[in-house]
PDB file of C-alpha atoms in Angstrom:
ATOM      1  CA  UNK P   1      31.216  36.205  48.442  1.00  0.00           C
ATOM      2  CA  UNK P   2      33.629  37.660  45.812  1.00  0.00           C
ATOM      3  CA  UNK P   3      34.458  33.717  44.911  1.00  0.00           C
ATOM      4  CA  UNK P   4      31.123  33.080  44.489  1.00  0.00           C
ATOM      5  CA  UNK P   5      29.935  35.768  42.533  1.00  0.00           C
ATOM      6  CA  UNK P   6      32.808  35.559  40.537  1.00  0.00           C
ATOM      7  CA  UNK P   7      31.860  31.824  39.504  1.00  0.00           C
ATOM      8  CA  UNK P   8      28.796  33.025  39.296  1.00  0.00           C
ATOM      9  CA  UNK P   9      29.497  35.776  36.711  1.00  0.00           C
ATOM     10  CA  UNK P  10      31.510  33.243  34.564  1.00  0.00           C
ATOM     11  CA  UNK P  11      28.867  30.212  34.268  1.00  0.00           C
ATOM     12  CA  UNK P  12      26.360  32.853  33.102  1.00  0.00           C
ATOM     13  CA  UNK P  13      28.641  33.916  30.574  1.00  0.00           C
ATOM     14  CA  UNK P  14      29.411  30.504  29.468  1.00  0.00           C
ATOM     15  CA  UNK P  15      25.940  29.929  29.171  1.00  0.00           C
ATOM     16  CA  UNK P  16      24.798  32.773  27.118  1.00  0.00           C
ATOM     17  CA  UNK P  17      27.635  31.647  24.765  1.00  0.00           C
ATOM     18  CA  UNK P  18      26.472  28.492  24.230  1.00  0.00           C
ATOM     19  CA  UNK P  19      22.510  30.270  23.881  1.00  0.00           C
ATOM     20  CA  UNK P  20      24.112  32.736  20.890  1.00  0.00           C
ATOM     21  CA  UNK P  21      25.498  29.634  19.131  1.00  0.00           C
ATOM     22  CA  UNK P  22      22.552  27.373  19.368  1.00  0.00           C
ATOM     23  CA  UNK P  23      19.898  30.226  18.693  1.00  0.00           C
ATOM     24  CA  UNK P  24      21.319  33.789  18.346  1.00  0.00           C
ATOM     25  CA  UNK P  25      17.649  35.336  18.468  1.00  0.00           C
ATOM     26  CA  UNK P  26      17.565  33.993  21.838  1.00  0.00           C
ATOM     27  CA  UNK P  27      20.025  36.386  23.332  1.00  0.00           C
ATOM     28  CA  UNK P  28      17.502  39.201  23.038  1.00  0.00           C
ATOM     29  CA  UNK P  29      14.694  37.828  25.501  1.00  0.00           C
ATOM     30  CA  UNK P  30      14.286  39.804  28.493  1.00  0.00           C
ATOM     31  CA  UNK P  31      15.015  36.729  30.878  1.00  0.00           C
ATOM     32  CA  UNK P  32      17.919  36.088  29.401  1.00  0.00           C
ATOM     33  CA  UNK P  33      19.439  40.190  30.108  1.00  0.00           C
ATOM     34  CA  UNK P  34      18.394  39.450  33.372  1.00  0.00           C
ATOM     35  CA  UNK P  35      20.845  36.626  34.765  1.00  0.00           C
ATOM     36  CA  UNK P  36      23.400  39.529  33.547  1.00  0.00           C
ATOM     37  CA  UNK P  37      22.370  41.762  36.449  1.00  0.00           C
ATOM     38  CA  UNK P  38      21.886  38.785  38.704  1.00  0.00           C
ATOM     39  CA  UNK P  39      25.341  39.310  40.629  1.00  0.00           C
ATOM     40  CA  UNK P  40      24.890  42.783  41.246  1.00  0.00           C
ATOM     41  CA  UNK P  41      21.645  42.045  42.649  1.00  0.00           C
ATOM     42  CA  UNK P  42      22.824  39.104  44.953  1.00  0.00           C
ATOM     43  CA  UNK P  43      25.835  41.974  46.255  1.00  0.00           C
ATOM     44  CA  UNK P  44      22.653  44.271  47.438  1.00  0.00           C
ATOM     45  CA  UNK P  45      19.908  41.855  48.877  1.00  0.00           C
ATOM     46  CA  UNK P  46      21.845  38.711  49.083  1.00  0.00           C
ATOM     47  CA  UNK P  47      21.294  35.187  47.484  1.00  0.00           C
ATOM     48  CA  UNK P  48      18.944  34.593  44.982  1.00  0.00           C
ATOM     49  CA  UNK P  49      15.279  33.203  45.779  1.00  0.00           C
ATOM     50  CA  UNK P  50      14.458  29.678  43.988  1.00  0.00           C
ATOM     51  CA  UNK P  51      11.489  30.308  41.376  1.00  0.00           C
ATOM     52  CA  UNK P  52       8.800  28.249  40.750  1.00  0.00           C
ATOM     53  CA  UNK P  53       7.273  28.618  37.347  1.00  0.00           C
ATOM     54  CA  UNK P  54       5.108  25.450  37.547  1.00  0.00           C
ATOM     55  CA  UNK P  55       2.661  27.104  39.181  1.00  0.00           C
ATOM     56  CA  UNK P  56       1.850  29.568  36.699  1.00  0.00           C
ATOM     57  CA  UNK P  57       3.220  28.358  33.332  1.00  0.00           C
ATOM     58  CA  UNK P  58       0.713  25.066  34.265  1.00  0.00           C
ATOM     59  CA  UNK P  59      -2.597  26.644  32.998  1.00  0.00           C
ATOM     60  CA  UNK P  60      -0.935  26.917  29.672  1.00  0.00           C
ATOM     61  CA  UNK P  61      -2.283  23.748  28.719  1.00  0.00           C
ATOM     62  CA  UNK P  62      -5.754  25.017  29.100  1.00  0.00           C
ATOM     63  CA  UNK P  63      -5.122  28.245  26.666  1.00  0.00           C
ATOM     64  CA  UNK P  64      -3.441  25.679  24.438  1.00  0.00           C
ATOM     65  CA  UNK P  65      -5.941  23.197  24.514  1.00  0.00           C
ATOM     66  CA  UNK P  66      -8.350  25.892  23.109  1.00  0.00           C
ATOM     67  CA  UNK P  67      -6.395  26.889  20.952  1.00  0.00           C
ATOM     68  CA  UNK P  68      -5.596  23.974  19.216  1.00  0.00           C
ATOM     69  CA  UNK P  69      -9.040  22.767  18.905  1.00  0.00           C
ATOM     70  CA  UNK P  70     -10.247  25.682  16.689  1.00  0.00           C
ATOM     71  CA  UNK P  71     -10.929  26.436  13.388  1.00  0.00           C
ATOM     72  CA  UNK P  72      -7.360  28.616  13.787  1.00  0.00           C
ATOM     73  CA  UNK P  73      -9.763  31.333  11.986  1.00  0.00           C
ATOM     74  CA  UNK P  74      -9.874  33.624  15.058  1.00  0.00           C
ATOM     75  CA  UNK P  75      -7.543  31.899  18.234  1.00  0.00           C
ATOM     76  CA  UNK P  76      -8.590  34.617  20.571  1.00  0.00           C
ATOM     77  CA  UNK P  77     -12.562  33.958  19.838  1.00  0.00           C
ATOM     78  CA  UNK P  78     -12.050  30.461  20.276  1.00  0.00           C
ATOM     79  CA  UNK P  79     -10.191  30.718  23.456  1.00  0.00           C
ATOM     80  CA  UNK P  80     -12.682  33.329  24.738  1.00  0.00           C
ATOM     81  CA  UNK P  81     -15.631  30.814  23.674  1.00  0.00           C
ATOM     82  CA  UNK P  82     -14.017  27.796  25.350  1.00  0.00           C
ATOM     83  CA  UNK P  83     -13.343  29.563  28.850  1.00  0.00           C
ATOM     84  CA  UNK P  84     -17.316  30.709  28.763  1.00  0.00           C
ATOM     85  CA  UNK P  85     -18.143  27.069  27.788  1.00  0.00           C
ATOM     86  CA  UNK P  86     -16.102  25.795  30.982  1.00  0.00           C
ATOM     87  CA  UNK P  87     -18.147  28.703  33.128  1.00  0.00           C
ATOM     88  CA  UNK P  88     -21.260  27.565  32.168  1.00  0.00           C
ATOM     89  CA  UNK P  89     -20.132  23.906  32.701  1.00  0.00           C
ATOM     90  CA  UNK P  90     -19.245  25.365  36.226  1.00  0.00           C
ATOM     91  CA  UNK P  91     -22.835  27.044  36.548  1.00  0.00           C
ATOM     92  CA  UNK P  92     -24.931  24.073  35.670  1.00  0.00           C
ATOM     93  CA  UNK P  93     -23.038  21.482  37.822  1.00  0.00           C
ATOM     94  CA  UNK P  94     -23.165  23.839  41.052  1.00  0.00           C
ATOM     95  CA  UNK P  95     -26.781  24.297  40.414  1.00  0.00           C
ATOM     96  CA  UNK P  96     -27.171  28.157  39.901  1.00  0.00           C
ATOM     97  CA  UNK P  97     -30.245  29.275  38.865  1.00  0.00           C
ATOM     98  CA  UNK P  98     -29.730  31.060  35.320  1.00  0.00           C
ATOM     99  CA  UNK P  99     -31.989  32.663  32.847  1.00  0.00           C
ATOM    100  CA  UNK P 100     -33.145  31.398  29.340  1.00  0.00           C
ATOM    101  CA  UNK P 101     -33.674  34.575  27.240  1.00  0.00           C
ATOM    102  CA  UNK P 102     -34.853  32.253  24.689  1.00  0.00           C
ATOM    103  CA  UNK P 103     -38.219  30.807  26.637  1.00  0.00           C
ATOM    104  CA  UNK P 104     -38.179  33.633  29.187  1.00  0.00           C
ATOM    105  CA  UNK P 105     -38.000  31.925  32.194  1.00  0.00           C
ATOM    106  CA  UNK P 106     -35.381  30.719  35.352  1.00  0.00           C
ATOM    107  CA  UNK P 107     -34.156  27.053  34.940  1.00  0.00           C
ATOM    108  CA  UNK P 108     -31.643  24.960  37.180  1.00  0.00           C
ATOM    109  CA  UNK P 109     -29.872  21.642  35.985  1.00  0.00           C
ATOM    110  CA  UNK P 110     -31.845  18.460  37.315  1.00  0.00           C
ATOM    111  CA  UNK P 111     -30.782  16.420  40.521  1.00  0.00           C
ATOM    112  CA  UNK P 112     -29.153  14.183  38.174  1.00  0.00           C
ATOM    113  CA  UNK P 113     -26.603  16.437  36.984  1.00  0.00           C
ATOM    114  CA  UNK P 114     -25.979  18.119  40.147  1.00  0.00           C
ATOM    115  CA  UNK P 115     -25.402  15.066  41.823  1.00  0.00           C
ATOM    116  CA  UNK P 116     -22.691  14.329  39.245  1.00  0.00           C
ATOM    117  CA  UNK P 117     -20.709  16.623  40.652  1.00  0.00           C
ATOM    118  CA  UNK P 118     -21.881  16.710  44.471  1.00  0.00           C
ATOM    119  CA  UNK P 119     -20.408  12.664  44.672  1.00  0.00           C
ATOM    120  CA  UNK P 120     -17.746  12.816  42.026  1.00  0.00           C
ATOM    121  CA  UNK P 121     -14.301  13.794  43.620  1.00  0.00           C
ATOM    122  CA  UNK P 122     -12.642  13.587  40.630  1.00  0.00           C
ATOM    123  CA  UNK P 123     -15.039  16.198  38.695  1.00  0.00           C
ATOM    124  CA  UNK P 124     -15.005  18.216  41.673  1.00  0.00           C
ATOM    125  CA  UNK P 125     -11.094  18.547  41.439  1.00  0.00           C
ATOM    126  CA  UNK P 126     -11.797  18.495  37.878  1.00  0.00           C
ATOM    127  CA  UNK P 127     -13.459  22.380  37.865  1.00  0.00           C
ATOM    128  CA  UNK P 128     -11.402  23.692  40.643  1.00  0.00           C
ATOM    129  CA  UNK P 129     -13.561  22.739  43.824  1.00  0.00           C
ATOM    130  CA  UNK P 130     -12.071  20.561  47.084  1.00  0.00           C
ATOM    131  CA  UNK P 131     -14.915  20.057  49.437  1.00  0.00           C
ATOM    132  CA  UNK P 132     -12.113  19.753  52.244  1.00  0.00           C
ATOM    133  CA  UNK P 133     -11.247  23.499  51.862  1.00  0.00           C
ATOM    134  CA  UNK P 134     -14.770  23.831  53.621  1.00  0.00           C
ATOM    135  CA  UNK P 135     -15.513  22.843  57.101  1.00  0.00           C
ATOM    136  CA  UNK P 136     -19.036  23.033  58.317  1.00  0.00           C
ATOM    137  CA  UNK P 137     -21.509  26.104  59.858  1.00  0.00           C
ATOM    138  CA  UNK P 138     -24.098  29.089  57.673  1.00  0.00           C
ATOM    139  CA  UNK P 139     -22.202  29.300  54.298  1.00  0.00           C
ATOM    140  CA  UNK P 140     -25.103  30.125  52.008  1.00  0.00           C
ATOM    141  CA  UNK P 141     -26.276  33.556  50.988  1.00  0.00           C
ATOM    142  CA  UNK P 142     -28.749  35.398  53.242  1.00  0.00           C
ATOM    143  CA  UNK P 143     -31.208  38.010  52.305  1.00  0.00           C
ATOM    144  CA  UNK P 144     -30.733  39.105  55.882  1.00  0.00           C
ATOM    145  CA  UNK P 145     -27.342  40.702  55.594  1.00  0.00           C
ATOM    146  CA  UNK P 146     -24.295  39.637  57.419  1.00  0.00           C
ATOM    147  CA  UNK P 147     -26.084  39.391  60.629  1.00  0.00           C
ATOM    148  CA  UNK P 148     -28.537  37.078  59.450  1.00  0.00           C
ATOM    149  CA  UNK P 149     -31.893  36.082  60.216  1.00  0.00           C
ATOM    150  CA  UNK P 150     -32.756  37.471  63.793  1.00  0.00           C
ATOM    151  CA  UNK P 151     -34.190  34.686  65.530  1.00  0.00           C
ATOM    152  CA  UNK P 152     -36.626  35.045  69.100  1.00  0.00           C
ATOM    153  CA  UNK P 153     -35.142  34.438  72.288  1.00  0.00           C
ATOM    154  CA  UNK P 154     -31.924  34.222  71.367  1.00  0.00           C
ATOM    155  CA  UNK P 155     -29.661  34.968  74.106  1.00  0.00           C
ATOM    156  CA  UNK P 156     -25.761  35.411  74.656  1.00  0.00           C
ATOM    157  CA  UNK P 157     -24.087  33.057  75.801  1.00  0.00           C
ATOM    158  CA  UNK P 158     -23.508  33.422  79.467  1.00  0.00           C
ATOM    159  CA  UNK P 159     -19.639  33.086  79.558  1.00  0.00           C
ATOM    160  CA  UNK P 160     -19.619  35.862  76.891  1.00  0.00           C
ATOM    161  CA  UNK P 161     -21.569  38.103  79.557  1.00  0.00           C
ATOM    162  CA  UNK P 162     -19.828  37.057  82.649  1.00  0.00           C
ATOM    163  CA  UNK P 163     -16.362  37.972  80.405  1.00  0.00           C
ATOM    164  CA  UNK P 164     -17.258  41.287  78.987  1.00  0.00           C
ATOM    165  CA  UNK P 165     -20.489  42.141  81.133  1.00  0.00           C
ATOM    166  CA  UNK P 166     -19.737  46.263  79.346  1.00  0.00           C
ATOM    167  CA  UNK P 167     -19.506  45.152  76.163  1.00  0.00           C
ATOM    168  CA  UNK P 168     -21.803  45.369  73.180  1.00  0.00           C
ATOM    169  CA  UNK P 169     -22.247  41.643  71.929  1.00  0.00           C
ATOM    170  CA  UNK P 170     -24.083  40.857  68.434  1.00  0.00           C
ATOM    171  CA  UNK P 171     -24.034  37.537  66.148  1.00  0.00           C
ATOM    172  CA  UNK P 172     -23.076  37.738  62.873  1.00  0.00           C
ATOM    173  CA  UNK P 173     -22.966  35.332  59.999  1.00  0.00           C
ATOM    174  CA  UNK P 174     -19.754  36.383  57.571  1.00  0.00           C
ATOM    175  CA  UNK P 175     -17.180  38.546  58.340  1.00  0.00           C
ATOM    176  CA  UNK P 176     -14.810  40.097  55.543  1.00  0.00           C
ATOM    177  CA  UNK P 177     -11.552  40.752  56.627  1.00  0.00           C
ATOM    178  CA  UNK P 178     -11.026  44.042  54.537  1.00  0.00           C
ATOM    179  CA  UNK P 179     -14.048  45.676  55.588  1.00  0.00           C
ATOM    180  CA  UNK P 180     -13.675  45.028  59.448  1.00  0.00           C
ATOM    181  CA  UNK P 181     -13.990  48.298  61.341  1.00  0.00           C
ATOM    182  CA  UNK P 182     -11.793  50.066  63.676  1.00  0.00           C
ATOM    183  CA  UNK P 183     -12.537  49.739  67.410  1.00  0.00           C
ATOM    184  CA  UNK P 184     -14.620  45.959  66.771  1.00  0.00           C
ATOM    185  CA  UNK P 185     -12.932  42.385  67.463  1.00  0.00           C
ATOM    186  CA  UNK P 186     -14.719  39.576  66.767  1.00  0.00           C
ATOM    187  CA  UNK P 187     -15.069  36.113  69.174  1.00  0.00           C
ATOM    188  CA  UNK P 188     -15.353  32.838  67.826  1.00  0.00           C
ATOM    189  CA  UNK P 189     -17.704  31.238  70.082  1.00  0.00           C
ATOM    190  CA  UNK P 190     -18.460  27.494  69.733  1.00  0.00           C
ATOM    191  CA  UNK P 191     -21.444  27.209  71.878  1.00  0.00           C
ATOM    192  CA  UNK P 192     -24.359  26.410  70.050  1.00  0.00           C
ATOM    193  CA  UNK P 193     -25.260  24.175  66.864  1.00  0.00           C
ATOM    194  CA  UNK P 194     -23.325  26.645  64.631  1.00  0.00           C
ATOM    195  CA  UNK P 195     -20.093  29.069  65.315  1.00  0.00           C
ATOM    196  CA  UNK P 196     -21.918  31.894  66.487  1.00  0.00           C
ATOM    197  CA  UNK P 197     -19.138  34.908  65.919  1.00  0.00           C
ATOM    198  CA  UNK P 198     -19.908  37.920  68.400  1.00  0.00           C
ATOM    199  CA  UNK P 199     -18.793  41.795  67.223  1.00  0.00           C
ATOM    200  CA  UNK P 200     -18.309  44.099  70.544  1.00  0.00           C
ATOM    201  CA  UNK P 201     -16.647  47.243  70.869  1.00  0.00           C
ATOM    202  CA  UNK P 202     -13.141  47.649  72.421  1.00  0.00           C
ATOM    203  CA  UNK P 203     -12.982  49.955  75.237  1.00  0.00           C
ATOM    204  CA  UNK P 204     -12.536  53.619  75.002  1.00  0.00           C
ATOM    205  CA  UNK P 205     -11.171  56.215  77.077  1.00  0.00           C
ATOM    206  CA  UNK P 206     -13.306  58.914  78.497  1.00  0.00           C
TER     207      UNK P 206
END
């Protein structure tokens, strides 16, 4: 360990050198300081992670895109007015319903343009959206609530009962995993035409 972070200690050194002769003003960015406290940190929680800035320096391009076509007046209310333009674009292909304060009234885009983007992978990818993050079952809104629409005669399934014949079973459409309370687990059951899941309370001591 003391070879290696004495190696260590000595490459950054030689590189900051060469930084301060190419560009001097260079030697005062934060991530530069930081490689100097980079042994002492590999002493105390061992060697250092690899980093990955691709992931986040990538959407760059889209700020800079925006930025470059503009008027270069005001950057920040062009950048501003190009990320709304790309939400709306989002809006109308998806097919929300929206509001013309103009006229007064609801309007949706037609068929046409929706189905633009309903049997174009390459938009689809294009605005952030991969139909194969999505498998199938109820994923649209309800006005019912998370339990959804009751429906009549609709009964348990019977290996359900014959499993937990105490037990308080309900279906329920959406579950969020932050709000789940204490003292519930929920079943994935596949009988039926959907995944039915089933809330029931754990047992409890008397």
């Amino acid at each position: 360990m003391d070879q290696y972070i004495w190696e260590l200690e000595n490459c950054i050194h030689l590189f900051l050198y060469h930084v301060c002769i190419m560009n001097g003003r260079w030697a005062n960015k934060p991530k530069f300081h930081h490689l100097l406290h980079l042994p002492g940190s590999i002493r105390r929680y061992g060697p250092a992670s690899l980093f990955e800035t691709e992931k986040f320096e990538s959407f760059n391009g889209v700020i800079r895109n925006a930025s470059i076509h503009s008027n270069r007046l005001s950057p920040s209310r062009d950048i501003a007015t190009s990320f709304n333009n790309y939400n709306i674009i989002r809006l109308l292909l998806s097919g929300a319903i929206l509001f013309d304060h103009e006229h007064q009234r609801y309007f949706q885009a037609s068929p046409e343009i929706r189905a633009l983007f309903e049997n174009n992978q390459f938009i689809q990818k294009a605005m952030g959206y991969n139909s194969h993050w999505f498998g199938c079952g109820q994923l649209k809104p309800t006005i019912h609530g998370h339990r959804g629409e009751p429906k009549a005669g609709e009964l348990v399934p019977v290996p359900l009962l014959r499993n937990f014949p105490t037990l308080l079973i309900t279906r329920v459409n959406a579950v969020q995993e932050r709000e789940c309370p204490h003292g519930i687990i929920f079943v994935l059951n596949p009988y039926g035409k959907w995944e039915i899941i089933s809330s029931m309370p754990k047992f409890r001591d008397a």
